[in-house]
Amino acid sequence: MPESLVKWLSDFCCTSSAEKYFLRRGCFKDPTGEEIYFNEKGEMTTKYYIYNYAVISDRIYRFRKVGIFDVTSPENEPLFFSRVPVIWKHGQHKIQNKREPNFWVVIFLATKEALVKCLSTQVPVSICSQDCPLGFRRVSKRGIHQCCFECVQCSEGEISNDTDKASCQKCPEDHWPNDKYQCVPKPVEFLSYNYNPTALIISIVSILLFIKTIIILIIFILFRDTPIIKANNQHLSFLLLVSIMMSFLCVLLFLGRPAHITCMLRQTSFGIIFSVAISCILAKTIMVYLAFNATKPGSSWRKLIGVKFTNCVVFICSFTQVVISIIWLCVSPPFPECNSYTYLDKIIIQCNEGSILAFSILLGYMGLLAAVSFIAAFLARNLPDSFNEAKYITFSMLVFCCVWVTFIPAYMSVTGKSTVLVEIFAIISSNIGILGCIFYPKCYIILVRPELNSKRILLGKNKLQSFD
């Protein structure tokens, strides 16, 4: 008899402590002559016989002993059923005996805390709902007994790794449920060379464009004494080609797993290199305008024509961008971060820009240089000259401005590695625009139409109708 029942009887039947004392420590014999007493836990140290009462037919009944519950037996096996089959309401239930494996009997778990378990589906159940499977949790039905419940699938980011759970467990921040019952590490996403063919394609394209720019630079160096190279400030052309080459290489900083050094260099190096390129284009545009006005008698613009002036323009415009980048790196430098909040099922390793204001200033200053170059080239496009480079600069800056104007909304509307792809596309496209509009026509004249590459043609003494 359980201790709680003994306590209830003693409290209900006995008024004095002495009566309660003798009831807990009483010893008597039942009608069969078996001695009955209680142990220190308040339990009866006797055997309980378990009987199976079955209605076979209208007039046939069966009442037989099928098991024993013995408190004095070993702690792990107080309950034992004999080999006699137990007849339930809807048939028989037979299970192999744990003590005698050759017989079919019913087995129950031995400890008090354990639930009664069977191996047959024919055994009646004591609940009105089946246990919830893995990945589900129990939800009680309103107005019905708590034994009746529904099974609801765990929410996103939660698991249930055991059956019949009352609640789901939330996975750690860097983990994600695998079929709702196991937390596994989230996949990591970035522009990897190993698992993403896009990174490999971008690398190949950048290197090919870098080699192509080197070839153009070599052509310009070999033909540096020709009129078409001299007429358009060869030193600025060399510097512009070198900056475009470096721009193609800086694309590689955007690929691979972000690190502290790459995050700090990718935006600043890109901004400085592009500022040098646009400064060269701006200096070229200014020189076209000065060269035309210097031809007028008594013009004071002659003093400004020379290498020193163009070098000063390039240095001042580029140095300003260098100062902006240094301040950015000192105050709030970019750093790598694991973005686990944009997508629930994966982690994006990306570069946090640190200061959005500094990044905006860097892009804004570069856009300002491009806008000034475009306006100056547009105003100088109709100056009388057989080979006016301002026309080609106008088209190159138009392409450059269109690319970066569309870049801003595209960059703000995407997330993850797509932001990197958008910026890489903008860098490559703007560089191709500059190469195509400024240098390809000159290479065409140098290699295909060398008869146009003469001082007489450039001075307009023997004009040709076209390049055909």
CSV table of C-alpha atoms in Angstrom, one decimal:
chain,number,residue,atom,x,y,z
A,1,MET,CA,0.0,0.0,0.0
A,2,PRO,CA,1.5,3.4,-0.9
A,3,GLU,CA,2.7,5.7,1.8
A,4,SER,CA,0.2,8.4,0.7
A,5,LEU,CA,-2.7,6.0,1.3
A,6,VAL,CA,-1.4,5.1,4.7
A,7,LYS,CA,-1.1,8.7,5.6
A,8,TRP,CA,-4.7,9.4,4.4
A,9,LEU,CA,-6.1,6.5,6.4
A,10,SER,CA,-4.2,7.6,9.5
A,11,ASP,CA,-5.4,11.2,9.1
A,12,PHE,CA,-9.0,10.1,8.4
A,13,CYS,CA,-9.4,7.2,11.0
A,14,CYS,CA,-7.1,8.2,13.7
A,15,THR,CA,-7.3,11.3,15.9
A,16,SER,CA,-4.4,10.8,18.2
A,17,SER,CA,-0.7,10.5,17.3
A,18,ALA,CA,-0.5,7.2,19.1
A,19,GLU,CA,-3.1,5.7,16.9
A,20,LYS,CA,-1.3,7.0,13.8
A,21,TYR,CA,1.9,5.6,15.2
A,22,PHE,CA,0.5,2.1,15.7
A,23,LEU,CA,-1.3,2.1,12.3
A,24,ARG,CA,2.0,2.8,10.5
A,25,ARG,CA,3.8,0.2,12.5
A,26,GLY,CA,1.0,-2.3,12.8
A,27,CYS,CA,1.4,-6.0,12.0
A,28,PHE,CA,-1.6,-8.4,11.4
A,29,LYS,CA,-2.6,-11.5,9.5
A,30,ASP,CA,-5.1,-11.6,6.6
A,31,PRO,CA,-7.8,-14.2,6.2
A,32,THR,CA,-5.4,-16.5,4.4
A,33,GLY,CA,-3.0,-16.4,7.3
A,34,GLU,CA,-0.3,-14.3,5.6
A,35,GLU,CA,1.4,-11.8,7.9
A,36,ILE,CA,0.8,-8.1,6.8
A,37,TYR,CA,3.1,-5.2,8.0
A,38,PHE,CA,4.4,-1.9,6.7
A,39,ASN,CA,8.0,-1.0,6.0
A,40,GLU,CA,9.8,2.3,6.7
A,41,LYS,CA,8.3,3.9,3.6
A,42,GLY,CA,4.8,3.1,4.6
A,43,GLU,CA,4.4,0.3,2.0
A,44,MET,CA,3.0,-3.2,2.6
A,45,THR,CA,5.7,-5.7,2.3
A,46,THR,CA,3.5,-8.4,0.8
A,47,LYS,CA,2.6,-9.8,-2.6
A,48,TYR,CA,-0.2,-8.5,-4.7
A,49,TYR,CA,-1.8,-11.0,-7.1
A,50,ILE,CA,-3.0,-9.8,-10.5
A,51,TYR,CA,-6.0,-11.5,-12.0
A,52,ASN,CA,-7.5,-11.4,-15.5
A,53,TYR,CA,-11.3,-11.4,-15.6
A,54,ALA,CA,-12.5,-12.1,-19.1
A,55,VAL,CA,-16.0,-12.7,-20.6
A,56,ILE,CA,-15.5,-15.4,-23.1
A,57,SER,CA,-19.2,-15.7,-24.1
A,58,ASP,CA,-22.6,-15.1,-22.5
A,59,ARG,CA,-22.3,-17.9,-20.0
A,60,ILE,CA,-18.5,-18.5,-19.9
A,61,TYR,CA,-16.3,-16.4,-17.7
A,62,ARG,CA,-12.6,-16.7,-17.0
A,63,PHE,CA,-11.0,-15.5,-13.8
A,64,ARG,CA,-7.3,-16.5,-13.5
A,65,LYS,CA,-4.1,-15.2,-11.9
A,66,VAL,CA,-1.8,-13.7,-14.5
A,67,GLY,CA,0.8,-11.9,-12.4
A,68,ILE,CA,2.4,-10.9,-9.1
A,69,PHE,CA,3.5,-7.6,-7.7
A,70,ASP,CA,6.1,-8.2,-5.0
A,71,VAL,CA,7.6,-5.3,-3.1
A,72,THR,CA,10.2,-7.5,-1.5
A,73,SER,CA,11.6,-8.6,-4.9
A,74,PRO,CA,14.6,-6.8,-6.4
A,75,GLU,CA,14.0,-3.1,-7.1
A,76,ASN,CA,14.3,-3.5,-10.8
A,77,GLU,CA,11.6,-6.3,-11.1
A,78,PRO,CA,8.8,-5.9,-8.6
A,79,LEU,CA,6.2,-6.7,-11.2
A,80,PHE,CA,6.0,-10.0,-13.1
A,81,PHE,CA,3.5,-11.7,-15.2
A,82,SER,CA,3.1,-15.4,-15.8
A,83,ARG,CA,3.1,-17.2,-19.1
A,84,VAL,CA,-0.7,-17.2,-19.1
A,85,PRO,CA,-2.0,-15.1,-22.0
A,86,VAL,CA,-4.0,-12.0,-21.0
A,87,ILE,CA,-7.3,-11.6,-22.8
A,88,TRP,CA,-8.2,-7.9,-23.5
A,89,LYS,CA,-11.5,-6.6,-24.7
A,90,HIS,CA,-10.6,-6.9,-28.4
A,91,GLY,CA,-8.4,-10.0,-28.3
A,92,GLN,CA,-5.2,-11.4,-26.8
A,93,HIS,CA,-1.9,-9.8,-26.1
A,94,LYS,CA,1.2,-11.9,-26.0
A,95,ILE,CA,4.8,-10.7,-25.3
A,96,GLN,CA,7.9,-12.7,-24.7
A,97,ASN,CA,8.8,-13.1,-21.1
A,98,LYS,CA,12.0,-11.4,-20.0
A,99,ARG,CA,12.8,-14.2,-17.5
A,100,GLU,CA,11.7,-17.1,-19.6
A,101,PRO,CA,12.4,-16.2,-23.3
A,102,ASN,CA,10.7,-19.3,-24.6
A,103,PHE,CA,7.2,-18.4,-23.4
A,104,TRP,CA,4.8,-15.7,-24.6
A,105,VAL,CA,3.7,-13.5,-21.7
A,106,VAL,CA,3.0,-9.8,-20.9
A,107,ILE,CA,6.0,-7.7,-19.8
A,108,PHE,CA,5.8,-4.4,-17.9
A,109,LEU,CA,8.7,-2.1,-17.0
A,110,ALA,CA,10.0,-2.8,-13.5
A,111,THR,CA,10.6,0.5,-11.8
A,112,LYS,CA,7.9,2.6,-10.2
A,113,GLU,CA,8.7,5.7,-12.2
A,114,ALA,CA,8.5,3.9,-15.6
A,115,LEU,CA,5.4,3.8,-17.7
A,116,VAL,CA,3.8,0.5,-18.6
A,117,LYS,CA,4.9,-0.3,-22.1
A,118,CYS,CA,3.7,-3.1,-24.4
A,119,LEU,CA,4.9,-4.5,-27.7
A,120,SER,CA,1.5,-5.1,-29.3
A,121,THR,CA,-0.9,-2.6,-30.8
A,122,GLN,CA,-3.9,-4.6,-29.4
A,123,VAL,CA,-3.4,-3.4,-25.9
A,124,PRO,CA,-5.9,-0.8,-24.8
A,125,VAL,CA,-4.5,2.7,-24.4
A,126,SER,CA,-5.3,5.0,-21.5
A,127,ILE,CA,-5.2,8.2,-23.4
A,128,CYS,CA,-7.5,9.6,-26.2
A,129,SER,CA,-4.6,10.9,-28.3
A,130,GLN,CA,-1.5,9.3,-29.8
A,131,ASP,CA,1.9,10.5,-28.7
A,132,CYS,CA,3.2,13.4,-30.8
A,133,PRO,CA,6.1,12.3,-33.2
A,134,LEU,CA,9.4,14.0,-33.5
A,135,GLY,CA,9.2,17.6,-34.6
A,136,PHE,CA,5.7,18.2,-33.0
A,137,ARG,CA,4.5,19.4,-29.7
A,138,ARG,CA,1.3,18.9,-27.7
A,139,VAL,CA,-1.5,21.4,-27.6
A,140,SER,CA,-4.4,20.8,-25.2
A,141,LYS,CA,-7.9,21.0,-26.6
A,142,ARG,CA,-10.0,23.6,-24.9
A,143,GLY,CA,-12.9,22.2,-22.8
A,144,ILE,CA,-11.6,18.6,-23.0
A,145,HIS,CA,-9.5,16.6,-20.5
A,146,GLN,CA,-5.8,17.2,-20.5
A,147,CYS,CA,-5.2,13.7,-21.7
A,148,CYS,CA,-6.7,14.7,-25.1
A,149,PHE,CA,-4.5,17.0,-27.1
A,150,GLU,CA,-3.5,17.8,-30.7
A,151,CYS,CA,0.0,17.6,-32.2
A,152,VAL,CA,1.3,20.9,-33.8
A,153,GLN,CA,4.5,21.1,-35.8
A,154,CYS,CA,7.3,23.1,-34.3
A,155,SER,CA,7.8,26.6,-35.6
A,156,GLU,CA,10.7,27.7,-37.7
A,157,GLY,CA,14.0,27.5,-35.8
A,158,GLU,CA,12.6,25.1,-33.2
A,159,ILE,CA,12.9,21.3,-32.7
A,160,SER,CA,11.3,18.5,-30.7
A,161,ASN,CA,13.8,15.7,-30.4
A,162,ASP,CA,11.6,13.4,-28.4
A,163,THR,CA,8.0,12.1,-28.7
A,164,ASP,CA,5.1,13.6,-26.9
A,165,LYS,CA,6.8,16.8,-26.0
A,166,ALA,CA,4.8,19.7,-24.4
A,167,SER,CA,7.0,22.4,-26.0
A,168,CYS,CA,9.6,22.8,-28.7
A,169,GLN,CA,13.2,23.8,-28.1
A,170,LYS,CA,14.7,26.8,-30.0
A,171,CYS,CA,17.9,26.1,-31.8
A,172,PRO,CA,21.0,28.2,-31.1
A,173,GLU,CA,21.5,31.3,-33.3
A,174,ASP,CA,24.1,29.5,-35.6
A,175,HIS,CA,22.0,26.3,-35.9
A,176,TRP,CA,18.9,25.3,-37.9
A,177,PRO,CA,16.5,22.4,-37.5
A,178,ASN,CA,17.1,19.4,-39.6
A,179,ASP,CA,13.6,17.9,-40.2
A,180,LYS,CA,12.3,19.6,-37.1
A,181,TYR,CA,14.0,17.2,-34.6
A,182,GLN,CA,17.7,18.0,-34.7
A,183,CYS,CA,19.7,21.2,-34.7
A,184,VAL,CA,22.5,21.3,-37.3
A,185,PRO,CA,24.9,24.1,-38.1
A,186,LYS,CA,23.5,26.6,-40.6
A,187,PRO,CA,25.2,26.6,-44.0
A,188,VAL,CA,27.6,29.6,-44.5
A,189,GLU,CA,27.2,31.7,-47.7
A,190,PHE,CA,29.7,33.9,-49.3
A,191,LEU,CA,31.3,34.2,-52.8
A,192,SER,CA,33.5,31.1,-52.4
A,193,TYR,CA,36.0,30.0,-55.0
A,194,ASN,CA,35.3,26.3,-54.1
A,195,TYR,CA,31.5,26.1,-54.0
A,196,ASN,CA,30.4,29.0,-56.2
A,197,PRO,CA,31.2,29.0,-59.9
A,198,THR,CA,30.2,32.7,-60.0
A,199,ALA,CA,33.3,33.7,-58.1
A,200,LEU,CA,35.5,31.7,-60.5
A,201,ILE,CA,33.9,33.3,-63.5
A,202,ILE,CA,34.3,36.8,-62.1
A,203,SER,CA,38.0,36.1,-61.4
A,204,ILE,CA,38.6,34.9,-64.9
A,205,VAL,CA,36.8,37.9,-66.4
A,206,SER,CA,38.7,40.3,-64.2
A,207,ILE,CA,42.1,38.8,-65.1
A,208,LEU,CA,41.3,38.7,-68.8
A,209,LEU,CA,40.3,42.4,-68.7
A,210,PHE,CA,43.5,43.2,-66.7
A,211,ILE,CA,45.6,41.5,-69.4
A,212,LYS,CA,43.7,43.3,-72.1
A,213,THR,CA,44.4,46.6,-70.4
A,214,ILE,CA,48.1,45.7,-70.2
A,215,ILE,CA,48.1,45.1,-73.9
A,216,ILE,CA,46.6,48.5,-74.5
A,217,LEU,CA,49.2,50.1,-72.2
A,218,ILE,CA,51.9,48.3,-74.1
A,219,ILE,CA,50.5,49.6,-77.4
A,220,PHE,CA,50.5,53.1,-76.1
A,221,ILE,CA,54.0,52.8,-74.8
A,222,LEU,CA,55.3,51.5,-78.1
A,223,PHE,CA,53.5,54.2,-80.1
A,224,ARG,CA,54.1,57.0,-77.5
A,225,ASP,CA,55.9,59.2,-80.1
A,226,THR,CA,53.0,59.1,-82.6
A,227,PRO,CA,50.8,62.2,-82.9
A,228,ILE,CA,47.6,60.7,-81.7
A,229,ILE,CA,49.3,59.7,-78.3
A,230,LYS,CA,51.1,63.0,-77.9
A,231,ALA,CA,48.0,65.0,-78.8
A,232,ASN,CA,46.0,63.6,-75.8
A,233,ASN,CA,48.6,63.9,-73.0
A,234,GLN,CA,50.3,60.5,-73.0
A,235,HIS,CA,51.3,60.7,-69.3
A,236,LEU,CA,47.7,61.0,-68.2
A,237,SER,CA,46.8,58.2,-70.6
A,238,PHE,CA,49.4,55.9,-69.0
A,239,LEU,CA,48.2,56.8,-65.5
A,240,LEU,CA,44.6,56.2,-66.5
A,241,LEU,CA,45.4,52.8,-67.9
A,242,VAL,CA,47.3,51.8,-64.8
A,243,SER,CA,44.4,52.8,-62.6
A,244,ILE,CA,42.0,50.8,-64.7
A,245,MET,CA,44.3,47.8,-64.4
A,246,MET,CA,44.3,48.2,-60.6
A,247,SER,CA,40.5,48.5,-60.6
A,248,PHE,CA,40.1,45.2,-62.3
A,249,LEU,CA,42.4,43.6,-59.8
A,250,CYS,CA,40.6,45.1,-56.8
A,251,VAL,CA,37.6,43.1,-57.8
A,252,LEU,CA,39.4,40.1,-56.4
A,253,LEU,CA,39.2,41.7,-52.9
A,254,PHE,CA,35.4,41.2,-53.1
A,255,LEU,CA,35.7,37.4,-53.6
A,256,GLY,CA,36.4,34.7,-51.1
A,257,ARG,CA,35.7,34.6,-47.4
A,258,PRO,CA,35.7,38.1,-45.9
A,259,ALA,CA,38.5,38.9,-43.6
A,260,HIS,CA,39.5,42.0,-41.6
A,261,ILE,CA,42.2,43.1,-44.1
A,262,THR,CA,40.0,42.5,-47.2
A,263,CYS,CA,37.0,44.3,-45.7
A,264,MET,CA,39.2,47.3,-44.9
A,265,LEU,CA,40.8,47.4,-48.3
A,266,ARG,CA,38.0,46.5,-50.7
A,267,GLN,CA,36.0,49.8,-50.5
A,268,THR,CA,38.9,52.2,-49.8
A,269,SER,CA,41.1,50.8,-52.5
A,270,PHE,CA,38.3,50.8,-55.0
A,271,GLY,CA,37.4,54.4,-54.1
A,272,ILE,CA,41.0,55.7,-54.3
A,273,ILE,CA,41.8,53.9,-57.6
A,274,PHE,CA,38.6,55.1,-59.2
A,275,SER,CA,39.2,58.7,-58.0
A,276,VAL,CA,42.7,58.6,-59.6
A,277,ALA,CA,41.1,57.4,-62.9
A,278,ILE,CA,38.3,60.0,-62.9
A,279,SER,CA,40.9,62.7,-61.9
A,280,CYS,CA,42.9,61.8,-65.0
A,281,ILE,CA,39.8,62.1,-67.1
A,282,LEU,CA,39.0,65.4,-65.6
A,283,ALA,CA,42.5,66.6,-66.2
A,284,LYS,CA,42.3,65.5,-69.8
A,285,THR,CA,39.0,67.4,-70.2
A,286,ILE,CA,40.5,70.5,-68.7
A,287,MET,CA,43.5,70.3,-71.0
A,288,VAL,CA,41.3,70.0,-74.1
A,289,TYR,CA,39.5,73.2,-73.1
A,290,LEU,CA,42.8,75.0,-72.2
A,291,ALA,CA,44.5,73.9,-75.4
A,292,PHE,CA,41.7,75.5,-77.5
A,293,ASN,CA,41.6,78.8,-75.6
A,294,ALA,CA,45.4,79.0,-75.5
A,295,THR,CA,45.5,79.3,-79.3
A,296,LYS,CA,43.9,82.8,-79.1
A,297,PRO,CA,46.3,85.7,-79.3
A,298,GLY,CA,47.3,87.1,-75.9
A,299,SER,CA,45.5,84.4,-74.0
A,300,SER,CA,46.5,83.9,-70.4
A,301,TRP,CA,45.6,80.2,-70.5
A,302,ARG,CA,49.0,79.4,-72.0
A,303,LYS,CA,50.6,79.5,-68.5
A,304,LEU,CA,48.4,76.6,-67.3
A,305,ILE,CA,49.2,74.3,-70.2
A,306,GLY,CA,51.8,71.7,-69.1
A,307,VAL,CA,52.4,68.6,-67.1
A,308,LYS,CA,52.6,70.3,-63.7
A,309,PHE,CA,49.0,71.6,-64.0
A,310,THR,CA,47.5,68.2,-64.9
A,311,ASN,CA,49.6,66.5,-62.2
A,312,CYS,CA,48.3,69.0,-59.6
A,313,VAL,CA,44.7,68.3,-60.7
A,314,VAL,CA,45.1,64.6,-60.4
A,315,PHE,CA,47.0,64.8,-57.1
A,316,ILE,CA,44.5,67.2,-55.4
A,317,CYS,CA,41.4,65.2,-56.5
A,318,SER,CA,42.9,61.9,-55.6
A,319,PHE,CA,44.4,63.0,-52.3
A,320,THR,CA,41.0,64.2,-51.1
A,321,GLN,CA,39.7,60.7,-51.5
A,322,VAL,CA,42.7,59.3,-49.7
A,323,VAL,CA,42.0,61.6,-46.7
A,324,ILE,CA,38.3,60.4,-46.7
A,325,SER,CA,39.4,56.8,-46.7
A,326,ILE,CA,42.0,57.3,-43.9
A,327,ILE,CA,39.4,59.0,-41.7
A,328,TRP,CA,37.0,56.2,-42.4
A,329,LEU,CA,39.5,53.5,-41.4
A,330,CYS,CA,40.5,55.4,-38.2
A,331,VAL,CA,37.0,56.2,-37.0
A,332,SER,CA,34.8,53.2,-38.0
A,333,PRO,CA,36.6,50.7,-40.2
A,334,PRO,CA,34.8,47.9,-42.0
A,335,PHE,CA,34.9,44.5,-40.4
A,336,PRO,CA,33.6,41.0,-41.3
A,337,GLU,CA,30.4,39.8,-39.6
A,338,CYS,CA,28.1,36.8,-39.6
A,339,ASN,CA,24.7,37.8,-40.7
A,340,SER,CA,22.2,35.3,-39.2
A,341,TYR,CA,19.1,37.5,-39.1
A,342,THR,CA,18.5,38.2,-42.8
A,343,TYR,CA,17.8,34.5,-43.6
A,344,LEU,CA,16.7,32.0,-40.9
A,345,ASP,CA,18.2,29.0,-42.6
A,346,LYS,CA,21.7,30.2,-43.4
A,347,ILE,CA,24.5,32.5,-42.3
A,348,ILE,CA,25.8,35.2,-44.6
A,349,ILE,CA,29.5,36.1,-44.0
A,350,GLN,CA,29.8,39.7,-45.2
A,351,CYS,CA,31.7,42.9,-44.6
A,352,ASN,CA,30.0,45.4,-42.4
A,353,GLU,CA,30.9,48.9,-43.8
A,354,GLY,CA,31.3,50.2,-40.3
A,355,SER,CA,30.1,53.7,-41.1
A,356,ILE,CA,27.4,54.1,-43.7
A,357,LEU,CA,28.1,57.8,-43.7
A,358,ALA,CA,31.8,57.4,-44.6
A,359,PHE,CA,30.9,54.9,-47.4
A,360,SER,CA,28.3,57.4,-48.7
A,361,ILE,CA,30.8,60.2,-48.7
A,362,LEU,CA,33.3,58.1,-50.6
A,363,LEU,CA,30.8,57.2,-53.3
A,364,GLY,CA,29.4,60.8,-53.3
A,365,TYR,CA,32.9,62.3,-53.9
A,366,MET,CA,33.6,59.9,-56.7
A,367,GLY,CA,30.2,60.7,-58.2
A,368,LEU,CA,31.0,64.4,-57.9
A,369,LEU,CA,34.3,64.0,-59.8
A,370,ALA,CA,32.4,62.0,-62.5
A,371,ALA,CA,29.7,64.6,-62.8
A,372,VAL,CA,32.2,67.5,-63.2
A,373,SER,CA,34.2,65.5,-65.8
A,374,PHE,CA,31.0,64.8,-67.7
A,375,ILE,CA,29.8,68.4,-67.7
A,376,ALA,CA,33.2,69.8,-68.7
A,377,ALA,CA,33.6,67.2,-71.5
A,378,PHE,CA,30.1,67.9,-72.7
A,379,LEU,CA,30.8,71.6,-73.0
A,380,ALA,CA,34.0,71.0,-74.8
A,381,ARG,CA,32.7,68.4,-77.2
A,382,ASN,CA,32.2,70.8,-80.1
A,383,LEU,CA,35.5,72.6,-79.9
A,384,PRO,CA,37.2,72.7,-83.4
A,385,ASP,CA,39.6,69.9,-83.6
A,386,SER,CA,40.1,67.0,-85.9
A,387,PHE,CA,40.5,64.6,-83.0
A,388,ASN,CA,38.7,66.1,-80.0
A,389,GLU,CA,39.0,63.7,-77.1
A,390,ALA,CA,36.2,65.5,-75.2
A,391,LYS,CA,33.6,63.6,-77.3
A,392,TYR,CA,35.0,60.3,-76.2
A,393,ILE,CA,35.3,61.4,-72.6
A,394,THR,CA,31.7,62.6,-72.7
A,395,PHE,CA,30.5,59.1,-73.7
A,396,SER,CA,32.7,57.4,-71.2
A,397,MET,CA,31.5,59.6,-68.3
A,398,LEU,CA,27.9,59.1,-69.5
A,399,VAL,CA,28.4,55.3,-69.2
A,400,PHE,CA,30.1,55.7,-65.9
A,401,CYS,CA,27.3,57.9,-64.4
A,402,CYS,CA,24.6,55.6,-65.7
A,403,VAL,CA,26.2,52.6,-64.1
A,404,TRP,CA,26.7,54.1,-60.7
A,405,VAL,CA,23.3,55.8,-60.6
A,406,THR,CA,21.6,52.4,-61.2
A,407,PHE,CA,24.1,50.9,-58.7
A,408,ILE,CA,22.7,52.7,-55.7
A,409,PRO,CA,19.0,51.4,-55.8
A,410,ALA,CA,20.2,47.9,-56.8
A,411,TYR,CA,22.7,47.9,-53.9
A,412,MET,CA,20.1,48.9,-51.4
A,413,SER,CA,17.5,46.4,-52.6
A,414,VAL,CA,19.5,43.2,-52.4
A,415,THR,CA,21.1,41.3,-49.5
A,416,GLY,CA,23.9,38.8,-48.9
A,417,LYS,CA,26.3,38.0,-51.6
A,418,SER,CA,24.1,39.7,-54.1
A,419,THR,CA,25.3,43.1,-52.9
A,420,VAL,CA,28.9,42.1,-53.6
A,421,LEU,CA,27.8,40.9,-57.1
A,422,VAL,CA,26.1,44.3,-57.8
A,423,GLU,CA,29.2,46.3,-56.8
A,424,ILE,CA,31.5,44.0,-58.8
A,425,PHE,CA,29.3,44.4,-61.9
A,426,ALA,CA,29.4,48.2,-61.4
A,427,ILE,CA,33.2,48.3,-61.2
A,428,ILE,CA,33.7,46.1,-64.2
A,429,SER,CA,31.1,47.9,-66.3
A,430,SER,CA,32.4,51.4,-65.6
A,431,ASN,CA,36.0,50.3,-66.4
A,432,ILE,CA,34.9,48.7,-69.7
A,433,GLY,CA,33.0,51.9,-70.5
A,434,ILE,CA,36.1,54.0,-70.1
A,435,LEU,CA,38.3,51.6,-72.1
A,436,GLY,CA,35.8,51.3,-74.9
A,437,CYS,CA,35.0,55.0,-75.2
A,438,ILE,CA,38.5,56.5,-74.7
A,439,PHE,CA,41.1,53.9,-75.7
A,440,TYR,CA,39.5,51.6,-78.3
A,441,PRO,CA,39.2,54.4,-80.9
A,442,LYS,CA,42.9,55.2,-80.5
A,443,CYS,CA,43.9,51.6,-80.7
A,444,TYR,CA,41.8,51.3,-83.9
A,445,ILE,CA,43.7,54.2,-85.5
A,446,ILE,CA,47.1,53.0,-84.4
A,447,LEU,CA,46.7,49.4,-85.5
A,448,VAL,CA,44.1,49.4,-88.3
A,449,ARG,CA,44.3,52.9,-89.8
A,450,PRO,CA,47.8,54.1,-89.3
A,451,GLU,CA,47.4,56.7,-92.1
A,452,LEU,CA,45.2,58.7,-89.7
A,453,ASN,CA,47.9,58.8,-87.1
A,454,SER,CA,49.8,61.8,-88.5
A,455,LYS,CA,50.3,65.3,-87.5
A,456,ARG,CA,48.9,66.6,-90.7
A,457,ILE,CA,45.6,64.9,-90.1
A,458,LEU,CA,45.4,66.0,-86.6
A,459,LEU,CA,45.9,69.6,-87.6
A,460,GLY,CA,43.1,69.3,-90.0
A,461,LYS,CA,45.1,70.0,-93.2
A,462,ASN,CA,43.9,66.7,-94.9
A,463,LYS,CA,40.7,65.7,-93.4
A,464,LEU,CA,39.2,62.3,-94.1
A,465,GLN,CA,35.6,61.7,-94.0
A,466,SER,CA,35.5,58.6,-91.8
A,467,PHE,CA,37.5,55.7,-90.3
A,468,ASP,CA,36.1,53.3,-92.9
